[in-house]
C-alpha cells in the first residue's frame, strides 16, 4: 500500500507559469501582448535614449551634494542685521530644533564681497566659486519638510521622506535613458561620506533594478569585480555565455520577468564596465595643469579627493553618463554639520570643495560642455542663524541656499529671500519638489508626465507637487 503525505502539497502555479502553460484564453492574451510589443519595436534595452516631452536644454546633470547642511548666512545669503544683534537673544520666534540647545544670535564670522558683473555677494569661504557668480543662479529661499538628516536626505534624493523610493538619477534613467552604454547612466562618486540614509538614497525603489545608481570610490579598484577573476578572457566569456543561456531559458519558461530582465541588463553592463572603467579612472591623459587646477596636488588631502571627483565628473559627462552625483570627502571628522566649532568645520569643508568646483565649471566651459550640463549645488537643509551652544549652528529647514549653473540657467541671478536674520524663506519659497521639477524641465521632461505605475498609483518624483522655477531659466 502506498501512503501519501497529506502535509505536503504541490506549490501553486505562479501567474507567469499559468500564462506559460495556458494554450488558450488568458495565455493567448499574453502572447498577443508580447507580439504587440515586438510589432511596435520596443527596445529590449530600457536604457536606450528616449524621446523627451520638449526640447532639452541639457543632456547631463552633475549633482554636487553638500552633506550635512551648509549654513546659508555664512555662504551665499549675507545678513548684516544678524551681525548687528550678534551675541544677543534671537529676536524671532524659534521653531523646535534638533537638539534644543538654543544660544544667542550668531553673526557670520566671514565677510561677504560682491563679485562679477551681477554683483552677487559671496562669503570669503568660497573665493574660487565667487569668480563664477555670473554663471550661477543662487536660490536663497529653499525649504525642506524635514529637519533630521536621514528623512531630509530621502526627501532631497527621492522626493519622499521615507526610504523605498527611486533615487533622482534612477528617474532620469527611466525617463531619458542614456547615450552611454558602457557605463552606468547613474553614477555616484563616493569621496568617503555616504549620506545618512545610506545607499537607499541612490536605489531604484520600485523601478527595475537596472535603474539604480552605481557607486564608484577613490579606491583601487573603484568598484568591486571590475577586474575579472578568471585567468583568461575566454574563460570569463564562457561563463557569461552560460549565464545568458540560463537567463534566456528562464524568460522562455516564465515570459517577461522584470527581475530576470534587470539581472541580464546588469550582467551585460558589468561586462562592458570591465573595459570602460579602467580607462575612465586613469587620469594619465590629463595634463598636470588640468589636475593642478582641480586641486589634485593640494596639501589639504580633502581638496585633492574632491578635485579628483570633479575631474571624473567632467570625464563622465564627456562619455555621455546621464546623472552624476558627488559626495563630500571623508577624513575631516564631520560633514557640513557643525553643531559645534562652526568656524573650523565650515572652513575645512569649503577648502575641500571650493577650488575643485570652480575648476569643474571652467573646464566644462573650456571644453564646450557647459551648455549641455546642469550643475546643482545643495545640501539637505541649512543652519540656524542663532547658535547651538556657543559656537555651532543647528539644523534649519525653513530657509537655505542652493545654486544652479549650466545650460538654460540664467546666470548672475539671485532668486528668493529669507528674512533679515536668514531664518525663514519669506519671498519666492522654493520647495524640494520645485527644484526637482526645474531640473527635469531643463532635461526635457515634464515632471507631471514622468510617472511609473506602482501600487495602483502613478508615482512621480514630485509626488503631486512641484512647479518649474522659470525665473532662473533663460
Short mmCIF file of C-alpha atoms in Angstrom, two decimals:
data_model
loop_
_atom_site.label_atom_id
_atom_site.label_comp_id
_atom_site.label_asym_id
_atom_site.label_seq_id
_atom_site.Cartn_x
_atom_site.Cartn_y
_atom_site.Cartn_z
CA UNK A 1 0.00 0.00 0.00
CA UNK A 2 1.28 3.42 -0.87
CA UNK A 3 0.88 6.23 1.59
CA UNK A 4 0.58 9.87 0.63
CA UNK A 5 1.80 12.56 2.94
CA UNK A 6 -1.07 14.97 3.34
CA UNK A 7 1.10 17.65 4.90
CA UNK A 8 2.89 18.46 1.67
CA UNK A 9 1.13 19.75 -1.38
CA UNK A 10 2.38 20.93 -4.73
CA UNK A 11 3.29 24.58 -4.85
CA UNK A 12 0.60 26.64 -6.58
CA UNK A 13 1.41 27.80 -10.06
CA UNK A 14 2.63 31.37 -10.28
CA UNK A 15 0.93 33.88 -12.53
CA UNK A 16 3.76 33.60 -15.06
CA UNK A 17 3.62 29.80 -15.03
CA UNK A 18 -0.12 29.93 -15.57
CA UNK A 19 0.35 32.21 -18.57
CA UNK A 20 3.10 29.98 -19.94
CA UNK A 21 1.05 26.76 -19.58
CA UNK A 22 -2.21 28.11 -20.96
CA UNK A 23 -2.84 27.31 -24.61
CA UNK A 24 -5.92 29.47 -25.00
CA UNK A 25 -7.74 32.19 -23.19
CA UNK A 26 -5.53 34.28 -20.92
CA UNK A 27 -2.39 32.65 -22.32
CA UNK A 28 -3.33 33.75 -25.81
CA UNK A 29 -3.93 37.24 -24.48
CA UNK A 30 -0.43 37.32 -23.00
CA UNK A 31 1.03 36.06 -26.28
CA UNK A 32 -0.80 38.77 -28.19
CA UNK A 33 0.60 41.36 -25.81
CA UNK A 34 4.15 40.13 -26.34
CA UNK A 35 3.67 40.05 -30.10
CA UNK A 36 2.28 43.58 -29.97
CA UNK A 37 5.46 44.61 -28.16
CA UNK A 38 7.56 43.14 -30.95
CA UNK A 39 5.42 44.75 -33.66
CA UNK A 40 5.85 48.13 -32.01
CA UNK A 41 9.58 47.57 -31.99
CA UNK A 42 10.10 48.43 -28.32
CA UNK A 43 13.79 48.18 -27.45
CA UNK A 44 14.80 45.41 -25.12
CA UNK A 45 17.37 47.73 -23.59
CA UNK A 46 15.31 50.03 -21.37
CA UNK A 47 18.25 52.44 -21.07
CA UNK A 48 18.47 53.38 -24.73
CA UNK A 49 17.89 57.13 -25.29
CA UNK A 50 14.22 58.09 -25.19
CA UNK A 51 12.22 60.95 -26.60
CA UNK A 52 11.70 63.93 -24.33
CA UNK A 53 8.48 65.82 -23.67
CA UNK A 54 10.01 69.03 -25.02
CA UNK A 55 13.42 70.03 -26.43
CA UNK A 56 16.01 69.62 -23.65
CA UNK A 57 18.33 72.42 -22.64
CA UNK A 58 20.86 69.99 -21.13
CA UNK A 59 21.84 66.35 -21.54
CA UNK A 60 23.65 65.64 -18.26
CA UNK A 61 23.35 66.52 -14.58
CA UNK A 62 26.18 66.93 -12.07
CA UNK A 63 24.73 67.00 -8.58
CA UNK A 64 27.16 68.46 -6.02
CA UNK A 65 25.74 67.19 -2.76
CA UNK A 66 26.93 69.14 0.29
CA UNK A 67 26.30 66.59 3.00
CA UNK A 68 25.09 67.82 6.38
CA UNK A 69 23.55 71.22 5.70
CA UNK A 70 25.58 74.29 4.70
CA UNK A 71 24.93 77.49 6.63
CA UNK A 72 23.24 79.93 4.28
CA UNK A 73 24.14 83.00 6.33
CA UNK A 74 27.83 82.07 6.12
CA UNK A 75 27.98 81.40 2.38
CA UNK A 76 25.51 82.94 -0.11
CA UNK A 77 22.98 84.88 1.99
CA UNK A 78 24.61 87.81 3.85
CA UNK A 79 22.66 89.21 6.79
CA UNK A 80 24.04 92.49 8.18
CA UNK A 81 21.20 92.70 10.67
CA UNK A 82 22.21 89.33 12.13
CA UNK A 83 25.70 90.70 12.71
CA UNK A 84 24.21 93.73 14.49
CA UNK A 85 22.42 91.52 17.03
CA UNK A 86 25.34 89.11 17.39
CA UNK A 87 25.54 87.79 20.94
CA UNK A 88 22.04 88.99 21.84
CA UNK A 89 18.91 86.90 22.35
CA UNK A 90 17.49 85.90 18.99
CA UNK A 91 14.68 88.39 18.23
CA UNK A 92 12.32 85.99 16.41
CA UNK A 93 10.12 83.11 17.45
CA UNK A 94 12.25 79.96 17.40
CA UNK A 95 10.85 76.75 15.93
CA UNK A 96 11.68 73.38 17.52
CA UNK A 97 15.26 72.41 16.71
CA UNK A 98 17.05 69.11 16.50
CA UNK A 99 18.84 69.43 19.84
CA UNK A 100 17.12 72.41 21.52
CA UNK A 101 20.43 73.78 22.78
CA UNK A 102 19.48 77.35 21.92
CA UNK A 103 22.13 80.04 22.16
CA UNK A 104 22.19 83.70 21.18
CA UNK A 105 22.18 85.26 17.73
CA UNK A 106 25.32 84.31 15.83
CA UNK A 107 26.53 86.63 13.10
CA UNK A 108 28.72 85.20 10.38
CA UNK A 109 32.45 85.11 11.19
CA UNK A 110 33.14 85.51 7.45
CA UNK A 111 32.96 88.66 5.38
CA UNK A 112 31.00 88.97 2.16
CA UNK A 113 32.06 90.67 -1.03
CA UNK A 114 30.28 91.33 -4.31
CA UNK A 115 31.62 89.59 -7.40
CA UNK A 116 31.14 89.65 -11.14
CA UNK A 117 29.04 91.94 -13.29
CA UNK A 118 25.99 90.79 -11.34
CA UNK A 119 27.48 91.90 -8.03
CA UNK A 120 26.32 88.70 -6.35
CA UNK A 121 27.66 88.56 -2.77
CA UNK A 122 29.63 85.52 -1.68
CA UNK A 123 31.43 84.94 1.60
CA UNK A 124 35.17 84.54 1.97
CA UNK A 125 34.59 80.78 2.31
CA UNK A 126 34.30 80.47 -1.49
CA UNK A 127 36.92 82.68 -3.18
CA UNK A 128 37.18 80.36 -6.21
CA UNK A 129 33.47 79.78 -6.83
CA UNK A 130 32.90 83.50 -6.31
CA UNK A 131 34.71 84.17 -9.59
CA UNK A 132 31.93 82.28 -11.40
CA UNK A 133 28.89 84.00 -9.89
CA UNK A 134 27.81 85.30 -13.28
CA UNK A 135 27.20 81.67 -14.24
CA UNK A 136 25.19 80.87 -11.09
CA UNK A 137 21.54 81.21 -10.21
CA UNK A 138 21.60 81.44 -6.42
CA UNK A 139 18.33 80.38 -4.79
CA UNK A 140 18.12 81.82 -1.27
CA UNK A 141 14.62 80.60 -0.46
CA UNK A 142 14.95 76.81 -0.41
CA UNK A 143 12.88 74.96 2.20
CA UNK A 144 12.61 71.33 3.25
CA UNK A 145 9.92 69.32 5.02
CA UNK A 146 12.38 67.62 7.36
CA UNK A 147 14.95 68.74 9.91
CA UNK A 148 16.60 65.35 10.54
CA UNK A 149 19.38 64.14 8.25
CA UNK A 150 18.01 60.76 7.18
CA UNK A 151 14.50 61.86 6.28
CA UNK A 152 15.76 65.10 4.74
CA UNK A 153 18.18 63.12 2.59
CA UNK A 154 15.48 60.77 1.36
CA UNK A 155 13.38 63.84 0.58
CA UNK A 156 16.20 65.53 -1.33
CA UNK A 157 17.32 62.43 -3.21
CA UNK A 158 14.00 60.66 -3.87
CA UNK A 159 11.25 63.26 -3.39
CA UNK A 160 9.85 61.36 -0.41
CA UNK A 161 10.82 61.49 3.25
CA UNK A 162 10.98 57.74 3.77
CA UNK A 163 13.13 55.06 2.21
CA UNK A 164 11.97 52.90 -0.66
CA UNK A 165 11.54 55.42 -3.48
CA UNK A 166 13.81 55.63 -6.54
CA UNK A 167 16.77 58.00 -6.36
CA UNK A 168 16.80 61.04 -8.63
CA UNK A 169 19.23 59.51 -11.08
CA UNK A 170 17.06 56.39 -11.37
CA UNK A 171 14.20 58.62 -12.50
CA UNK A 172 16.49 60.25 -15.05
CA UNK A 173 17.41 56.86 -16.48
CA UNK A 174 13.78 55.76 -16.60
CA UNK A 175 12.67 58.97 -18.31
CA UNK A 176 15.61 59.66 -20.59
CA UNK A 177 17.72 56.55 -21.00
CA UNK A 178 21.38 57.22 -21.67
CA UNK A 179 23.77 57.87 -24.54
CA UNK A 180 26.45 55.80 -22.80
CA UNK A 181 26.04 52.03 -22.91
CA UNK A 182 29.49 51.19 -21.47
CA UNK A 183 28.98 52.90 -18.12
CA UNK A 184 26.02 53.19 -15.74
CA UNK A 185 23.60 56.00 -16.52
CA UNK A 186 23.60 56.98 -12.82
CA UNK A 187 26.98 57.23 -11.11
CA UNK A 188 27.74 58.25 -7.53
CA UNK A 189 31.33 59.30 -6.92
CA UNK A 190 31.93 58.48 -3.28
CA UNK A 191 34.54 60.69 -1.71
CA UNK A 192 34.22 58.96 1.65
CA UNK A 193 30.87 60.06 3.06
CA UNK A 194 27.69 58.20 2.10
CA UNK A 195 24.74 60.36 3.22
CA UNK A 196 22.66 59.42 6.27
CA UNK A 197 20.03 57.05 4.93
CA UNK A 198 22.70 55.05 3.13
CA UNK A 199 22.52 53.58 -0.34
CA UNK A 200 18.72 53.80 -0.33
CA UNK A 201 19.27 57.41 -1.42
CA UNK A 202 20.55 56.04 -4.73
CA UNK A 203 18.42 52.92 -5.14
CA UNK A 204 15.90 52.01 -7.84
CA UNK A 205 12.99 51.67 -5.41
CA UNK A 206 10.00 50.25 -7.28
CA UNK A 207 11.67 50.81 -10.65
CA UNK A 208 13.54 47.90 -12.26
CA UNK A 209 16.93 47.26 -10.66
CA UNK A 210 18.78 48.30 -13.83
CA UNK A 211 17.97 51.93 -12.97
CA UNK A 212 19.75 52.02 -9.60
CA UNK A 213 22.86 54.09 -9.03
CA UNK A 214 26.37 52.67 -9.21
CA UNK A 215 28.88 53.84 -6.61
CA UNK A 216 32.49 54.42 -7.68
CA UNK A 217 35.06 55.03 -4.97
CA UNK A 218 38.55 56.51 -4.88
CA UNK A 219 39.98 53.11 -4.01
CA UNK A 220 41.68 50.76 -6.43
CA UNK A 221 39.68 49.19 -7.96
CA UNK A 222 36.87 51.77 -7.78
CA UNK A 223 34.12 49.17 -7.97
CA UNK A 224 34.02 45.51 -6.96
CA UNK A 225 34.80 42.88 -9.60
CA UNK A 226 35.75 45.40 -12.27
CA UNK A 227 38.75 43.17 -12.86
CA UNK A 228 37.97 39.63 -13.91
CA UNK A 229 38.95 36.79 -11.62
CA UNK A 230 39.20 34.26 -14.42
CA UNK A 231 42.65 33.53 -15.78
CA UNK A 232 41.69 34.29 -19.36
CA UNK A 233 39.13 36.41 -21.15
CA UNK A 234 37.90 33.29 -22.96
CA UNK A 235 37.08 31.57 -19.68
CA UNK A 236 35.16 34.59 -18.45
CA UNK A 237 33.27 34.83 -21.74
CA UNK A 238 32.28 31.17 -21.49
CA UNK A 239 30.78 31.83 -18.05
CA UNK A 240 28.89 34.86 -19.31
CA UNK A 241 27.54 32.89 -22.26
CA UNK A 242 26.27 30.23 -19.87
CA UNK A 243 24.56 32.86 -17.72
CA UNK A 244 22.87 34.31 -20.83
CA UNK A 245 21.57 30.88 -21.82
CA UNK A 246 20.21 30.23 -18.33
CA UNK A 247 18.55 33.64 -18.23
CA UNK A 248 17.09 33.15 -21.70
CA UNK A 249 15.69 29.78 -20.63
CA UNK A 250 14.07 31.41 -17.60
CA UNK A 251 12.46 34.04 -19.84
CA UNK A 252 11.21 31.34 -22.21
CA UNK A 253 9.65 29.49 -19.31
CA UNK A 254 8.09 32.35 -17.40
CA UNK A 255 7.66 35.03 -20.04
CA UNK A 256 8.51 38.66 -19.42
CA UNK A 257 10.05 38.94 -15.96
CA UNK A 258 11.29 42.30 -14.75
CA UNK A 259 13.72 40.83 -12.25
CA UNK A 260 15.30 38.47 -14.78
CA UNK A 261 15.48 41.19 -17.42
CA UNK A 262 17.15 43.57 -14.96
CA UNK A 263 19.64 40.87 -13.97
CA UNK A 264 20.51 40.28 -17.62
CA UNK A 265 20.95 44.02 -18.22
CA UNK A 266 23.15 44.38 -15.14
CA UNK A 267 25.37 41.43 -16.07
CA UNK A 268 25.86 42.79 -19.57
CA UNK A 269 26.60 46.28 -18.29
CA UNK A 270 29.08 44.87 -15.76
CA UNK A 271 30.95 43.14 -18.57
CA UNK A 272 31.16 46.37 -20.55
CA UNK A 273 32.26 48.27 -17.43
CA UNK A 274 35.26 45.98 -17.09
CA UNK A 275 36.54 47.53 -20.30
CA UNK A 276 35.36 51.12 -19.74
CA UNK A 277 36.02 51.84 -16.05
CA UNK A 278 39.82 51.44 -16.07
CA UNK A 279 40.09 53.99 -18.87
CA UNK A 280 37.72 56.35 -17.08
CA UNK A 281 39.67 56.25 -13.83
CA UNK A 282 43.12 56.54 -15.45
CA UNK A 283 43.93 60.25 -15.36
CA UNK A 284 47.33 59.92 -17.01
CA UNK A 285 45.94 61.53 -20.16
CA UNK A 286 45.01 64.67 -18.19
CA UNK A 287 47.67 67.36 -18.17
CA UNK A 288 49.40 68.37 -14.96
CA UNK A 289 48.00 71.85 -15.46
CA UNK A 290 44.45 70.49 -15.51
CA UNK A 291 45.00 68.36 -12.43
CA UNK A 292 46.55 71.32 -10.63
CA UNK A 293 43.53 73.48 -11.42
CA UNK A 294 41.30 70.86 -9.82
CA UNK A 295 43.45 70.92 -6.68
CA UNK A 296 44.68 67.37 -7.02
CA UNK A 297 48.13 68.31 -5.71
CA UNK A 298 46.82 70.43 -2.85
CA UNK A 299 48.32 69.97 0.59
CA UNK A 300 44.88 69.56 2.11
CA UNK A 301 44.01 65.95 1.33
CA UNK A 302 40.27 66.54 1.05
CA UNK A 303 40.79 69.12 -1.69
CA UNK A 304 42.69 66.55 -3.72
CA UNK A 305 39.99 63.95 -3.08
CA UNK A 306 37.14 66.18 -4.19
CA UNK A 307 39.23 67.51 -7.06
CA UNK A 308 39.56 64.00 -8.42
CA UNK A 309 35.80 63.54 -8.14
CA UNK A 310 35.14 66.77 -10.06
CA UNK A 311 37.58 65.80 -12.78
CA UNK A 312 35.95 62.37 -13.06
CA UNK A 313 32.56 64.08 -13.29
CA UNK A 314 33.74 66.00 -16.34
CA UNK A 315 35.09 62.79 -17.88
CA UNK A 316 31.75 61.07 -17.24
CA UNK A 317 29.92 63.91 -18.98
CA UNK A 318 32.25 63.51 -21.95
CA UNK A 319 31.28 59.83 -22.09
CA UNK A 320 27.56 60.59 -22.03
CA UNK A 321 26.68 59.49 -18.50
CA UNK A 322 23.30 60.99 -17.68
CA UNK A 323 23.33 61.71 -13.92
CA UNK A 324 26.46 62.10 -11.77
CA UNK A 325 26.42 62.78 -8.04
CA UNK A 326 29.42 63.76 -5.94
CA UNK A 327 29.62 63.21 -2.21
CA UNK A 328 31.79 65.06 0.29
CA UNK A 329 35.20 63.64 1.18
CA UNK A 330 35.67 61.83 4.47
CA UNK A 331 38.55 62.36 6.81
CA UNK A 332 37.52 65.82 8.01
CA UNK A 333 35.76 64.38 11.06
CA UNK A 334 32.42 65.93 10.12
CA UNK A 335 30.12 66.86 7.28
CA UNK A 336 28.75 70.37 6.82
CA UNK A 337 27.13 69.61 10.17
CA UNK A 338 28.75 71.97 12.61
CA UNK A 339 26.75 71.74 15.81
CA UNK A 340 29.98 72.95 17.42
CA UNK A 341 33.13 74.62 16.06
CA UNK A 342 31.39 76.30 13.14
CA UNK A 343 34.43 78.27 12.02
CA UNK A 344 36.75 75.25 11.95
CA UNK A 345 34.32 72.84 10.32
CA UNK A 346 32.94 75.14 7.62
CA UNK A 347 36.44 76.37 6.78
CA UNK A 348 37.68 72.82 6.18
CA UNK A 349 34.60 71.79 4.22
CA UNK A 350 34.81 74.86 1.98
CA UNK A 351 38.54 74.28 1.46
CA UNK A 352 37.65 70.76 0.31
CA UNK A 353 35.23 71.75 -2.43
CA UNK A 354 35.76 75.39 -3.47
CA UNK A 355 38.72 75.11 -5.83
CA UNK A 356 37.58 71.81 -7.43
CA UNK A 357 34.06 73.12 -8.15
CA UNK A 358 35.39 76.30 -9.73
CA UNK A 359 37.77 74.23 -11.87
CA UNK A 360 34.89 71.99 -12.95
CA UNK A 361 32.78 74.96 -14.06
CA UNK A 362 35.69 76.46 -16.02
CA UNK A 363 36.70 73.13 -17.55
CA UNK A 364 33.15 72.46 -18.75
CA UNK A 365 33.12 75.88 -20.40
CA UNK A 366 36.54 75.45 -22.00
CA UNK A 367 35.54 72.11 -23.49
CA UNK A 368 32.15 73.23 -24.78
CA UNK A 369 30.27 71.06 -22.27
CA UNK A 370 28.81 73.77 -20.05
CA UNK A 371 25.69 74.38 -22.13
CA UNK A 372 24.81 70.67 -22.20
CA UNK A 373 25.36 70.17 -18.47
CA UNK A 374 23.29 71.21 -15.45
CA UNK A 375 25.31 71.66 -12.25
CA UNK A 376 23.36 71.72 -8.97
CA UNK A 377 24.88 72.58 -5.57
CA UNK A 378 22.86 71.97 -2.41
CA UNK A 379 22.59 70.28 0.95
CA UNK A 380 19.53 68.72 2.54
CA UNK A 381 18.77 71.84 4.63
CA UNK A 382 20.50 74.91 6.08
CA UNK A 383 21.53 76.01 9.56
CA UNK A 384 20.12 78.28 12.24
CA UNK A 385 21.14 81.95 12.45
CA UNK A 386 21.33 81.58 16.23
CA UNK A 387 23.94 79.50 17.98
CA UNK A 388 23.68 75.95 19.18
CA UNK A 389 25.55 76.25 22.43
CA UNK A 390 28.27 78.85 21.91
CA UNK A 391 29.90 78.21 18.55
CA UNK A 392 27.71 75.89 16.45
CA UNK A 393 24.51 76.02 14.41
CA UNK A 394 21.58 73.58 14.47
CA UNK A 395 19.58 72.27 11.50
CA UNK A 396 17.31 74.73 9.72
CA UNK A 397 14.84 73.55 7.03
CA UNK A 398 12.91 76.85 6.95
CA UNK A 399 15.20 78.76 4.60
CA UNK A 400 18.56 77.95 2.99
CA UNK A 401 20.59 78.49 -0.17
CA UNK A 402 21.33 76.39 -3.24
CA UNK A 403 22.63 77.25 -6.67
CA UNK A 404 22.37 76.01 -10.24
CA UNK A 405 24.60 76.60 -13.25
CA UNK A 406 24.92 75.40 -16.82
CA UNK A 407 22.71 75.12 -19.87
CA UNK A 408 19.44 77.01 -19.65
CA UNK A 409 20.27 78.69 -16.34
CA UNK A 410 20.06 82.47 -16.05
CA UNK A 411 23.50 83.21 -14.61
CA UNK A 412 24.11 86.11 -12.27
CA UNK A 413 20.66 85.65 -10.73
CA UNK A 414 19.64 85.76 -7.08
CA UNK A 415 16.18 84.32 -6.53
CA UNK A 416 14.07 84.40 -3.39
CA UNK A 417 14.94 85.75 0.03
CA UNK A 418 14.98 84.90 3.69
CA UNK A 419 14.06 87.31 6.48
CA UNK A 420 16.54 89.90 7.80
CA UNK A 421 18.18 87.31 10.05
CA UNK A 422 18.32 84.47 7.47
CA UNK A 423 15.94 82.18 9.35
CA UNK A 424 12.83 81.68 7.20
CA UNK A 425 12.17 81.98 3.47
CA UNK A 426 9.86 84.96 3.01
CA UNK A 427 9.99 85.59 -0.73
CA UNK A 428 9.53 83.09 -3.59
CA UNK A 429 9.77 79.94 -1.50
CA UNK A 430 11.29 77.04 -3.44
CA UNK A 431 10.31 73.60 -2.22
CA UNK A 432 12.31 70.47 -2.92
CA UNK A 433 9.68 69.37 -5.44
CA UNK A 434 10.16 72.69 -7.27
CA UNK A 435 13.90 72.05 -7.53
CA UNK A 436 13.24 68.56 -8.94
CA UNK A 437 10.63 69.88 -11.38
CA UNK A 438 13.07 72.53 -12.63
CA UNK A 439 15.90 70.04 -13.06
CA UNK A 440 13.66 67.69 -15.04
CA UNK A 441 12.32 70.55 -17.16
CA UNK A 442 15.82 71.57 -18.21
CA UNK A 443 16.42 67.97 -19.31
CA UNK A 444 13.30 67.98 -21.48
CA UNK A 445 10.97 66.20 -19.05
CA UNK A 446 7.58 67.36 -17.82
CA UNK A 447 7.64 66.29 -14.18
CA UNK A 448 3.89 65.67 -14.18
CA UNK A 449 4.20 63.20 -17.07
CA UNK A 450 7.19 61.23 -15.78
CA UNK A 451 5.19 58.59 -13.91
CA UNK A 452 5.52 54.92 -13.05
CA UNK A 453 2.54 52.78 -12.10
CA UNK A 454 3.09 51.20 -8.70
CA UNK A 455 0.69 50.00 -6.02
CA UNK A 456 -2.28 51.24 -8.00
CA UNK A 457 -0.98 54.77 -8.38
CA UNK A 458 1.06 56.76 -10.90
CA UNK A 459 4.18 57.63 -8.94
CA UNK A 460 6.40 60.57 -9.80
CA UNK A 461 9.47 62.27 -8.34
CA UNK A 462 7.47 65.37 -7.43
CA UNK A 463 4.51 63.42 -5.97
CA UNK A 464 1.50 65.74 -6.50
CA UNK A 465 3.54 68.92 -6.07
CA UNK A 466 6.21 70.92 -7.85
CA UNK A 467 6.47 73.96 -10.11
CA UNK A 468 9.24 74.88 -12.51
CA UNK A 469 11.15 77.92 -11.23
CA UNK A 470 11.09 79.78 -14.54
CA UNK A 471 12.67 82.99 -13.25
CA UNK A 472 16.08 81.28 -13.08
CA UNK A 473 15.80 79.87 -16.60
CA UNK A 474 16.93 81.73 -19.71
#
